[in-house]
Amino acid sequence: MATEELQAKVNETLASIANAKDEKALRTVLSQSISAKGWINDFLKKIRELPKEERKDFGQAVNEAKKTLQRAYDERLGKMDKLAVSDKEYLDLTLSGAVPTFGRFHPTTQALRRICEIFVAMGFEVVDGPEIEDEYHNFDALNISSDHPARDDMDTFFIHGDIILRTHTSPVQIRTMERLEKGENILIRVISPGVTYRRDRPDRTHTPVFSQVEGLMIGRSITFSHMAGVLQSFAREFFGPDINLRLRPDFFPFVEPGAEAAVTCPICGGSGCPTCKKTGWVEIMGCGMVHPEVLDKQGIPSDKYQGFAFGMGVERITQMLFQVEDSRWFFENDYRFLRQF
Ligand code: PHE
């Protein structure tokens, strides 16, 4: 009878030990069971009340119970210690560290920086202009009057009134000439990288937002040959020493004569491939001698000064440099694409 009672008490206490939520609860279970004040004493007292022949066995059973409970208590406490530490500040010094991911420049930015470096090495200064422009700087001052068909080629985003998003970086030519302190011996050598906007439907080679690098060089005797030389040097520096430059007549209202510049296809080396549509050449920019009227309007006398301007599409060049099929990928910010550069 007493043995069964003891067993029931032990089972009950084991359950309490297993369920104890924290150390304090566990200690309470201990003091109520096997401590000097716990129920175990009632059973010790009972030993004397038992018939002599049963005392030994029951005494052993009580001692066993005490040991069992002490073991269960120690085990549970040990687990609690670990839990408590890992909850707060357990520091595993054997873990390998987190590998940091490094950021990098966007492929267009990389190409743009390279373009700027090359022109800076040739003595050009990098200047900036606003992306929100007025029609005067974007069109009128560049000989593109309001009824000029060239305005249709540059489908424009209007903001309000005559305020627009610039359709090319050429207005920076005008702003550079405006800023210039006019005097004897004018010499301008600037490039201007930046973003431009046109209402184009996105496809493999068009995006409504794209980048250009504008160039302008004006001085006393700057000729078409200087332009050819500068652009050829650029092309070889950028794409490689075997690249040739081809200039063909083209029309832009703010240059005369105007030209379209192409380079040996950097993908196939000129033998013909899908990128160059089997021609061996890829067009990379418009260029030409600054129109005398443009100069005169800005107070630079065209009978004394002349020079050249060019404007290249950066995404087009970057597409060739990195062999990127679709220019829309430059704007999607897909990390799987960007991490390749
Ligand atoms: N601004 C012209 C364009 O966007 C390019 C160009 C620049 C042509 C300078 C000639 C001179 O198409």
mmCIF file of C-alpha atoms and ligand atoms in Angstrom:
data_model
loop_
_atom_site.group_PDB
_atom_site.id
_atom_site.type_symbol
_atom_site.label_atom_id
_atom_site.label_comp_id
_atom_site.label_asym_id
_atom_site.label_seq_id
_atom_site.Cartn_x
_atom_site.Cartn_y
_atom_site.Cartn_z
ATOM 1 C CA MET A 1 0.000 0.000 0.000
ATOM 2 C CA ALA A 2 2.673 2.440 1.048
ATOM 3 C CA THR A 3 4.781 1.395 -1.934
ATOM 4 C CA GLU A 4 1.996 2.175 -4.342
ATOM 5 C CA GLU A 5 1.431 5.549 -2.716
ATOM 6 C CA LEU A 6 5.133 6.258 -3.021
ATOM 7 C CA GLN A 7 5.155 5.266 -6.693
ATOM 8 C CA ALA A 8 2.182 7.536 -7.382
ATOM 9 C CA LYS A 9 3.960 10.468 -5.710
ATOM 10 C CA VAL A 10 7.147 9.799 -7.690
ATOM 11 C CA ASN A 11 5.251 9.726 -10.978
ATOM 12 C CA GLU A 12 3.443 12.935 -10.140
ATOM 13 C CA THR A 13 6.722 14.650 -9.238
ATOM 14 C CA LEU A 14 8.485 13.404 -12.388
ATOM 15 C CA ALA A 15 5.711 14.985 -14.431
ATOM 16 C CA SER A 16 6.104 18.271 -12.519
ATOM 17 C CA ILE A 17 9.868 18.224 -13.171
ATOM 18 C CA ALA A 18 9.293 17.643 -16.885
ATOM 19 C CA ASN A 19 6.750 20.472 -17.043
ATOM 20 C CA ALA A 20 8.663 23.007 -14.958
ATOM 21 C CA LYS A 21 8.896 26.166 -17.117
ATOM 22 C CA ASP A 22 11.980 27.674 -15.520
ATOM 23 C CA GLU A 23 14.595 27.109 -12.862
ATOM 24 C CA LYS A 24 12.493 28.658 -10.154
ATOM 25 C CA ALA A 25 9.559 26.342 -10.825
ATOM 26 C CA LEU A 26 11.955 23.408 -10.852
ATOM 27 C CA ARG A 27 13.406 24.342 -7.445
ATOM 28 C CA THR A 28 9.925 24.568 -5.988
ATOM 29 C CA VAL A 29 9.179 21.042 -7.151
ATOM 30 C CA LEU A 30 12.434 19.908 -5.528
ATOM 31 C CA SER A 31 11.771 21.555 -2.175
ATOM 32 C CA GLN A 32 8.244 20.163 -2.064
ATOM 33 C CA SER A 33 9.433 16.645 -2.776
ATOM 34 C CA ILE A 34 12.862 15.435 -1.705
ATOM 35 C CA SER A 35 14.105 18.298 0.501
ATOM 36 C CA ALA A 36 14.013 18.196 4.323
ATOM 37 C CA LYS A 37 10.551 19.746 4.169
ATOM 38 C CA GLY A 38 9.204 17.692 1.244
ATOM 39 C CA TRP A 39 6.744 14.829 1.145
ATOM 40 C CA ILE A 40 9.585 12.285 1.100
ATOM 41 C CA ASN A 41 9.832 12.740 4.904
ATOM 42 C CA ASP A 42 6.306 11.500 5.382
ATOM 43 C CA PHE A 43 7.382 8.238 3.766
ATOM 44 C CA LEU A 44 10.549 8.046 5.889
ATOM 45 C CA LYS A 45 8.398 8.427 8.972
ATOM 46 C CA LYS A 46 6.148 5.654 7.716
ATOM 47 C CA ILE A 47 9.034 3.168 7.792
ATOM 48 C CA ARG A 48 8.865 2.869 11.573
ATOM 49 C CA GLU A 49 5.148 2.226 11.454
ATOM 50 C CA LEU A 50 5.562 -0.773 9.169
ATOM 51 C CA PRO A 51 5.951 -4.389 10.284
ATOM 52 C CA LYS A 52 9.635 -5.188 10.781
ATOM 53 C CA GLU A 53 9.993 -7.517 7.766
ATOM 54 C CA GLU A 54 8.744 -4.841 5.372
ATOM 55 C CA ARG A 55 10.884 -1.969 6.672
ATOM 56 C CA LYS A 56 14.039 -2.852 4.761
ATOM 57 C CA ASP A 57 12.387 -3.083 1.339
ATOM 58 C CA PHE A 58 10.329 0.028 1.803
ATOM 59 C CA GLY A 59 13.364 1.992 3.080
ATOM 60 C CA GLN A 60 15.212 0.997 -0.066
ATOM 61 C CA ALA A 61 12.222 2.016 -2.205
ATOM 62 C CA VAL A 62 12.145 5.474 -0.604
ATOM 63 C CA ASN A 63 15.874 5.909 -1.195
ATOM 64 C CA GLU A 64 15.472 4.788 -4.804
ATOM 65 C CA ALA A 65 12.654 7.291 -5.252
ATOM 66 C CA LYS A 66 14.834 10.056 -3.861
ATOM 67 C CA LYS A 67 17.673 9.182 -6.273
ATOM 68 C CA THR A 68 15.344 8.951 -9.282
ATOM 69 C CA LEU A 69 13.882 12.343 -8.579
ATOM 70 C CA GLN A 70 17.294 13.930 -7.961
ATOM 71 C CA ARG A 71 18.548 12.548 -11.295
ATOM 72 C CA ALA A 72 15.482 13.832 -13.152
ATOM 73 C CA TYR A 73 15.932 17.204 -11.492
ATOM 74 C CA ASP A 74 19.642 17.445 -12.442
ATOM 75 C CA GLU A 75 18.973 16.419 -16.009
ATOM 76 C CA ARG A 76 16.186 18.963 -16.460
ATOM 77 C CA LEU A 77 18.266 21.732 -14.895
ATOM 78 C CA GLY A 78 21.187 20.953 -17.211
ATOM 79 C CA LYS A 79 18.969 21.369 -20.261
ATOM 80 C CA MET A 80 17.570 24.617 -18.898
ATOM 81 C CA ASP A 81 21.068 26.079 -18.521
ATOM 82 C CA LYS A 82 21.808 25.507 -22.191
ATOM 83 C CA LEU A 83 18.465 26.901 -23.250
ATOM 84 C CA ALA A 84 18.933 29.997 -21.153
ATOM 85 C CA VAL A 85 22.393 30.694 -22.606
ATOM 86 C CA SER A 86 21.487 30.118 -26.282
ATOM 87 C CA ASP A 87 18.487 32.360 -25.835
ATOM 88 C CA LYS A 88 20.621 35.274 -24.773
ATOM 89 C CA GLU A 89 24.249 35.308 -25.704
ATOM 90 C CA TYR A 90 25.485 31.926 -26.734
ATOM 91 C CA LEU A 91 28.417 32.573 -29.042
ATOM 92 C CA ASP A 92 29.655 29.750 -31.244
ATOM 93 C CA LEU A 93 33.205 30.706 -32.186
ATOM 94 C CA THR A 94 33.545 27.717 -34.517
ATOM 95 C CA LEU A 95 30.907 29.013 -36.947
ATOM 96 C CA SER A 96 32.242 30.363 -40.247
ATOM 97 C CA GLY A 97 31.608 34.070 -40.746
ATOM 98 C CA ALA A 98 28.955 35.539 -43.051
ATOM 99 C CA VAL A 99 30.459 36.232 -46.473
ATOM 100 C CA PRO A 100 29.787 39.875 -47.411
ATOM 101 C CA THR A 101 28.328 40.595 -50.841
ATOM 102 C CA PHE A 102 30.013 43.451 -52.642
ATOM 103 C CA GLY A 103 28.149 45.997 -54.705
ATOM 104 C CA ARG A 104 29.345 46.977 -58.148
ATOM 105 C CA PHE A 105 28.674 49.573 -60.789
ATOM 106 C CA HIS A 106 25.872 49.100 -63.297
ATOM 107 C CA PRO A 107 27.230 48.010 -66.727
ATOM 108 C CA THR A 108 26.073 51.304 -68.286
ATOM 109 C CA THR A 109 27.876 53.236 -65.559
ATOM 110 C CA GLN A 110 31.011 51.172 -66.150
ATOM 111 C CA ALA A 111 30.943 51.971 -69.881
ATOM 112 C CA LEU A 112 30.163 55.623 -69.180
ATOM 113 C CA ARG A 113 33.096 55.951 -66.794
ATOM 114 C CA ARG A 114 35.407 54.330 -69.320
ATOM 115 C CA ILE A 115 34.200 56.711 -72.065
ATOM 116 C CA CYS A 116 34.813 59.710 -69.799
ATOM 117 C CA GLU A 117 38.281 58.455 -68.816
ATOM 118 C CA ILE A 118 39.323 58.197 -72.454
ATOM 119 C CA PHE A 119 38.170 61.715 -73.341
ATOM 120 C CA VAL A 120 39.588 63.199 -70.144
ATOM 121 C CA ALA A 121 42.956 61.707 -71.133
ATOM 122 C CA MET A 122 42.602 63.642 -74.425
ATOM 123 C CA GLY A 123 42.079 66.897 -72.532
ATOM 124 C CA PHE A 124 38.265 67.051 -72.403
ATOM 125 C CA GLU A 125 36.475 68.340 -69.335
ATOM 126 C CA VAL A 126 33.327 66.608 -68.038
ATOM 127 C CA VAL A 127 30.329 68.942 -67.673
ATOM 128 C CA ASP A 128 26.751 68.476 -66.609
ATOM 129 C CA GLY A 129 23.383 69.770 -67.795
ATOM 130 C CA PRO A 130 19.750 69.538 -66.666
ATOM 131 C CA GLU A 131 17.547 66.609 -67.644
ATOM 132 C CA ILE A 132 14.480 68.850 -67.413
ATOM 133 C CA GLU A 133 15.056 71.292 -70.241
ATOM 134 C CA ASP A 134 13.224 74.011 -72.123
ATOM 135 C CA GLU A 135 12.419 73.811 -75.816
ATOM 136 C CA TYR A 136 14.840 76.628 -76.513
ATOM 137 C CA HIS A 137 17.938 74.702 -75.389
ATOM 138 C CA ASN A 138 16.731 71.311 -76.598
ATOM 139 C CA PHE A 139 15.536 72.486 -80.039
ATOM 140 C CA ASP A 140 15.524 76.166 -81.075
ATOM 141 C CA ALA A 141 19.114 77.030 -80.183
ATOM 142 C CA LEU A 142 20.176 73.890 -82.044
ATOM 143 C CA ASN A 143 18.529 75.088 -85.277
ATOM 144 C CA ILE A 144 15.518 72.846 -84.777
ATOM 145 C CA SER A 145 12.667 75.355 -85.195
ATOM 146 C CA SER A 146 9.165 74.465 -84.043
ATOM 147 C CA ASP A 147 8.078 73.384 -87.528
ATOM 148 C CA HIS A 148 11.234 71.381 -88.213
ATOM 149 C CA PRO A 149 10.578 67.733 -89.091
ATOM 150 C CA ALA A 150 13.526 66.735 -86.889
ATOM 151 C CA ARG A 151 11.260 67.366 -83.880
ATOM 152 C CA ASP A 152 9.121 64.442 -84.991
ATOM 153 C CA ASP A 153 12.110 62.114 -84.842
ATOM 154 C CA MET A 154 12.519 62.903 -81.205
ATOM 155 C CA ASP A 155 9.132 62.131 -79.728
ATOM 156 C CA THR A 156 9.174 64.327 -76.686
ATOM 157 C CA PHE A 157 7.890 64.030 -73.115
ATOM 158 C CA PHE A 158 6.296 67.375 -72.232
ATOM 159 C CA ILE A 159 6.093 68.536 -68.623
ATOM 160 C CA HIS A 160 4.252 71.836 -68.960
ATOM 161 C CA GLY A 161 4.431 74.753 -71.363
ATOM 162 C CA ASP A 162 7.826 74.672 -73.027
ATOM 163 C CA ILE A 163 9.381 72.550 -70.264
ATOM 164 C CA ILE A 164 10.313 69.072 -71.464
ATOM 165 C CA LEU A 165 12.541 66.106 -70.684
ATOM 166 C CA ARG A 166 15.607 66.517 -72.871
ATOM 167 C CA THR A 167 15.574 64.250 -75.931
ATOM 168 C CA HIS A 168 19.356 64.330 -76.316
ATOM 169 C CA THR A 169 22.423 65.726 -74.534
ATOM 170 C CA SER A 170 23.030 68.334 -77.266
ATOM 171 C CA PRO A 171 21.412 71.181 -75.214
ATOM 172 C CA VAL A 172 24.529 70.940 -73.035
ATOM 173 C CA GLN A 173 26.453 72.270 -76.073
ATOM 174 C CA ILE A 174 24.357 75.436 -75.878
ATOM 175 C CA ARG A 175 24.654 75.742 -72.097
ATOM 176 C CA THR A 176 28.431 75.351 -72.363
ATOM 177 C CA MET A 177 28.649 78.116 -74.966
ATOM 178 C CA GLU A 178 26.389 80.355 -72.831
ATOM 179 C CA ARG A 179 28.601 79.901 -69.787
ATOM 180 C CA LEU A 180 31.786 80.653 -71.691
ATOM 181 C CA GLU A 181 33.578 83.910 -71.006
ATOM 182 C CA LYS A 182 33.799 85.325 -74.496
ATOM 183 C CA GLY A 183 37.130 86.861 -75.373
ATOM 184 C CA GLU A 184 40.137 86.174 -77.500
ATOM 185 C CA ASN A 185 41.244 82.593 -78.042
ATOM 186 C CA ILE A 186 38.129 80.649 -77.225
ATOM 187 C CA LEU A 187 38.828 76.958 -76.661
ATOM 188 C CA ILE A 188 36.116 74.525 -75.666
ATOM 189 C CA ARG A 189 36.769 70.846 -75.036
ATOM 190 C CA VAL A 190 33.938 69.231 -73.084
ATOM 191 C CA ILE A 191 32.028 65.998 -72.866
ATOM 192 C CA SER A 192 28.710 65.612 -71.105
ATOM 193 C CA PRO A 193 27.381 62.211 -70.081
ATOM 194 C CA GLY A 194 23.773 61.917 -68.988
ATOM 195 C CA VAL A 195 20.291 60.498 -69.253
ATOM 196 C CA THR A 196 17.897 61.418 -72.068
ATOM 197 C CA TYR A 197 14.243 60.651 -72.750
ATOM 198 C CA ARG A 198 12.164 59.823 -75.808
ATOM 199 C CA ARG A 199 8.655 58.426 -76.147
ATOM 200 C CA ASP A 200 9.900 55.238 -77.784
ATOM 201 C CA ARG A 201 8.211 51.885 -77.453
ATOM 202 C CA PRO A 202 10.729 49.631 -75.671
ATOM 203 C CA ASP A 203 12.343 46.920 -77.798
ATOM 204 C CA ARG A 204 15.757 45.257 -78.059
ATOM 205 C CA THR A 205 17.476 48.506 -79.032
ATOM 206 C CA HIS A 206 15.113 51.191 -77.689
ATOM 207 C CA THR A 207 14.108 52.281 -74.200
ATOM 208 C CA PRO A 208 12.265 55.515 -73.305
ATOM 209 C CA VAL A 209 15.131 56.385 -70.960
ATOM 210 C CA PHE A 210 18.663 56.058 -72.267
ATOM 211 C CA SER A 211 22.087 57.606 -71.857
ATOM 212 C CA GLN A 212 24.212 59.660 -74.188
ATOM 213 C CA VAL A 213 27.634 61.222 -74.088
ATOM 214 C CA GLU A 214 27.836 64.557 -75.848
ATOM 215 C CA GLY A 215 31.125 66.007 -77.019
ATOM 216 C CA LEU A 216 32.027 69.516 -78.126
ATOM 217 C CA MET A 217 35.323 70.960 -79.258
ATOM 218 C CA ILE A 218 35.594 74.530 -80.539
ATOM 219 C CA GLY A 219 38.682 76.582 -81.288
ATOM 220 C CA ARG A 220 40.365 78.722 -83.882
ATOM 221 C CA SER A 221 41.209 76.018 -86.377
ATOM 222 C CA ILE A 222 39.460 72.837 -85.387
ATOM 223 C CA THR A 223 38.650 70.827 -88.508
ATOM 224 C CA PHE A 224 36.723 67.750 -89.599
ATOM 225 C CA SER A 225 40.048 65.840 -89.569
ATOM 226 C CA HIS A 226 40.485 66.616 -85.889
ATOM 227 C CA MET A 227 37.060 65.142 -85.298
ATOM 228 C CA ALA A 228 37.894 61.996 -87.268
ATOM 229 C CA GLY A 229 41.150 61.653 -85.337
ATOM 230 C CA VAL A 230 39.593 62.145 -81.916
ATOM 231 C CA LEU A 231 36.763 59.704 -82.623
ATOM 232 C CA GLN A 232 39.074 57.094 -84.135
ATOM 233 C CA SER A 233 41.369 57.319 -81.089
ATOM 234 C CA PHE A 234 38.363 56.923 -78.839
ATOM 235 C CA ALA A 235 37.059 53.877 -80.729
ATOM 236 C CA ARG A 236 40.435 52.108 -80.604
ATOM 237 C CA GLU A 237 40.952 52.916 -76.954
ATOM 238 C CA PHE A 238 37.468 51.695 -76.075
ATOM 239 C CA PHE A 239 36.986 48.624 -78.292
ATOM 240 C CA GLY A 240 40.541 47.625 -79.207
ATOM 241 C CA PRO A 241 43.454 48.525 -81.509
ATOM 242 C CA ASP A 242 42.066 46.795 -84.633
ATOM 243 C CA ILE A 243 38.901 48.916 -84.730
ATOM 244 C CA ASN A 244 38.378 51.350 -87.601
ATOM 245 C CA LEU A 245 36.103 54.364 -87.756
ATOM 246 C CA ARG A 246 33.805 54.998 -90.715
ATOM 247 C CA LEU A 247 32.195 58.394 -91.328
ATOM 248 C CA ARG A 248 29.265 58.745 -93.708
ATOM 249 C CA PRO A 249 27.196 61.833 -94.514
ATOM 250 C CA ASP A 250 24.188 62.301 -92.284
ATOM 251 C CA PHE A 251 21.933 65.187 -91.351
ATOM 252 C CA PHE A 252 21.453 66.943 -88.008
ATOM 253 C CA PRO A 253 20.187 70.554 -88.079
ATOM 254 C CA PHE A 254 22.911 71.783 -85.703
ATOM 255 C CA VAL A 255 25.933 70.500 -87.645
ATOM 256 C CA GLU A 256 27.214 71.078 -91.169
ATOM 257 C CA PRO A 257 28.522 68.835 -92.564
ATOM 258 C CA GLY A 258 26.986 66.115 -90.436
ATOM 259 C CA ALA A 259 28.023 62.508 -90.249
ATOM 260 C CA GLU A 260 27.117 59.168 -88.823
ATOM 261 C CA ALA A 261 30.060 57.374 -87.244
ATOM 262 C CA ALA A 262 30.332 53.601 -87.305
ATOM 263 C CA VAL A 263 33.049 51.323 -85.990
ATOM 264 C CA THR A 264 34.255 47.888 -87.065
ATOM 265 C CA CYS A 265 31.834 45.463 -85.436
ATOM 266 C CA PRO A 266 33.621 44.561 -82.196
ATOM 267 C CA ILE A 267 31.775 41.219 -82.046
ATOM 268 C CA CYS A 268 32.842 39.725 -85.400
ATOM 269 C CA GLY A 269 35.789 41.975 -86.187
ATOM 270 C CA GLY A 270 34.125 43.123 -89.404
ATOM 271 C CA SER A 271 33.391 39.798 -91.084
ATOM 272 C CA GLY A 272 29.618 40.088 -90.529
ATOM 273 C CA CYS A 273 27.365 38.758 -87.775
ATOM 274 C CA PRO A 274 23.801 39.279 -86.465
ATOM 275 C CA THR A 275 24.870 42.256 -84.290
ATOM 276 C CA CYS A 276 26.121 44.242 -87.304
ATOM 277 C CA LYS A 277 23.419 42.744 -89.540
ATOM 278 C CA LYS A 278 26.168 41.184 -91.653
ATOM 279 C CA THR A 279 27.599 44.586 -92.642
ATOM 280 C CA GLY A 280 30.737 44.463 -90.485
ATOM 281 C CA TRP A 281 29.959 47.945 -89.109
ATOM 282 C CA VAL A 282 27.937 49.279 -86.200
ATOM 283 C CA GLU A 283 26.750 52.867 -85.882
ATOM 284 C CA ILE A 284 27.610 54.389 -82.554
ATOM 285 C CA MET A 285 27.054 58.120 -82.870
ATOM 286 C CA GLY A 286 26.054 61.217 -84.771
ATOM 287 C CA CYS A 287 28.618 63.941 -85.263
ATOM 288 C CA GLY A 288 29.622 66.886 -87.415
ATOM 289 C CA MET A 289 30.992 70.408 -87.569
ATOM 290 C CA VAL A 290 29.008 72.797 -85.367
ATOM 291 C CA HIS A 291 26.656 74.820 -87.586
ATOM 292 C CA PRO A 292 27.857 78.438 -88.030
ATOM 293 C CA GLU A 293 24.426 79.740 -87.031
ATOM 294 C CA VAL A 294 24.562 77.855 -83.750
ATOM 295 C CA LEU A 295 27.933 79.449 -82.976
ATOM 296 C CA ASP A 296 26.868 82.965 -83.992
ATOM 297 C CA LYS A 297 23.687 82.797 -81.896
ATOM 298 C CA GLN A 298 25.838 82.117 -78.846
ATOM 299 C CA GLY A 299 28.192 85.008 -79.573
ATOM 300 C CA ILE A 300 31.003 82.868 -80.929
ATOM 301 C CA PRO A 301 31.876 84.429 -84.319
ATOM 302 C CA SER A 302 31.771 81.689 -86.938
ATOM 303 C CA ASP A 303 34.243 83.505 -89.148
ATOM 304 C CA LYS A 304 36.919 83.045 -86.462
ATOM 305 C CA TYR A 305 35.955 79.841 -84.726
ATOM 306 C CA GLN A 306 34.798 76.407 -85.695
ATOM 307 C CA GLY A 307 34.625 73.001 -84.167
ATOM 308 C CA PHE A 308 32.901 69.678 -83.952
ATOM 309 C CA ALA A 309 30.246 67.981 -81.857
ATOM 310 C CA PHE A 310 29.251 64.376 -81.392
ATOM 311 C CA GLY A 311 26.654 62.437 -79.455
ATOM 312 C CA MET A 312 26.798 58.724 -78.772
ATOM 313 C CA GLY A 313 24.288 56.283 -77.364
ATOM 314 C CA VAL A 314 25.778 54.658 -74.306
ATOM 315 C CA GLU A 315 23.453 51.641 -74.019
ATOM 316 C CA ARG A 316 24.161 50.744 -77.651
ATOM 317 C CA ILE A 317 27.892 50.823 -77.001
ATOM 318 C CA THR A 318 27.523 48.936 -73.719
ATOM 319 C CA GLN A 319 25.439 46.294 -75.501
ATOM 320 C CA MET A 320 28.339 45.728 -77.861
ATOM 321 C CA LEU A 321 31.016 45.899 -75.200
ATOM 322 C CA PHE A 322 29.379 43.231 -73.033
ATOM 323 C CA GLN A 323 27.457 41.492 -75.858
ATOM 324 C CA VAL A 324 24.063 42.148 -74.294
ATOM 325 C CA GLU A 325 21.214 41.185 -76.615
ATOM 326 C CA ASP A 326 18.426 43.324 -75.186
ATOM 327 C CA SER A 327 18.844 46.912 -73.958
ATOM 328 C CA ARG A 328 15.723 46.656 -71.772
ATOM 329 C CA TRP A 329 17.732 44.440 -69.401
ATOM 330 C CA PHE A 330 19.768 47.495 -68.410
ATOM 331 C CA PHE A 331 16.678 48.986 -66.769
ATOM 332 C CA GLU A 332 15.064 45.961 -65.153
ATOM 333 C CA ASN A 333 17.455 45.839 -62.178
ATOM 334 C CA ASP A 334 17.392 42.055 -62.220
ATOM 335 C CA TYR A 335 20.210 40.985 -59.946
ATOM 336 C CA ARG A 336 20.805 37.811 -62.003
ATOM 337 C CA PHE A 337 21.659 40.065 -64.956
ATOM 338 C CA LEU A 338 23.558 42.769 -63.073
ATOM 339 C CA ARG A 339 25.805 40.428 -61.078
ATOM 340 C CA GLN A 340 27.465 39.230 -64.307
ATOM 341 C CA PHE A 341 29.347 42.486 -64.818
HETATM 342 N N1 PHE B 1 22.022 64.779 -80.641
HETATM 343 C C1 PHE B 1 22.056 63.861 -81.733
HETATM 344 C C2 PHE B 1 21.105 62.722 -81.440
HETATM 345 O O1 PHE B 1 20.690 62.542 -80.345
HETATM 346 C C3 PHE B 1 23.440 63.318 -81.955
HETATM 347 C C4 PHE B 1 24.427 64.347 -82.398
HETATM 348 C C5 PHE B 1 25.149 65.056 -81.456
HETATM 349 C C6 PHE B 1 24.649 64.609 -83.729
HETATM 350 C C7 PHE B 1 26.099 66.004 -81.870
HETATM 351 C C8 PHE B 1 25.584 65.533 -84.135
HETATM 352 C C9 PHE B 1 26.290 66.221 -83.199
HETATM 353 O O2 PHE B 1 20.769 61.964 -82.300
#
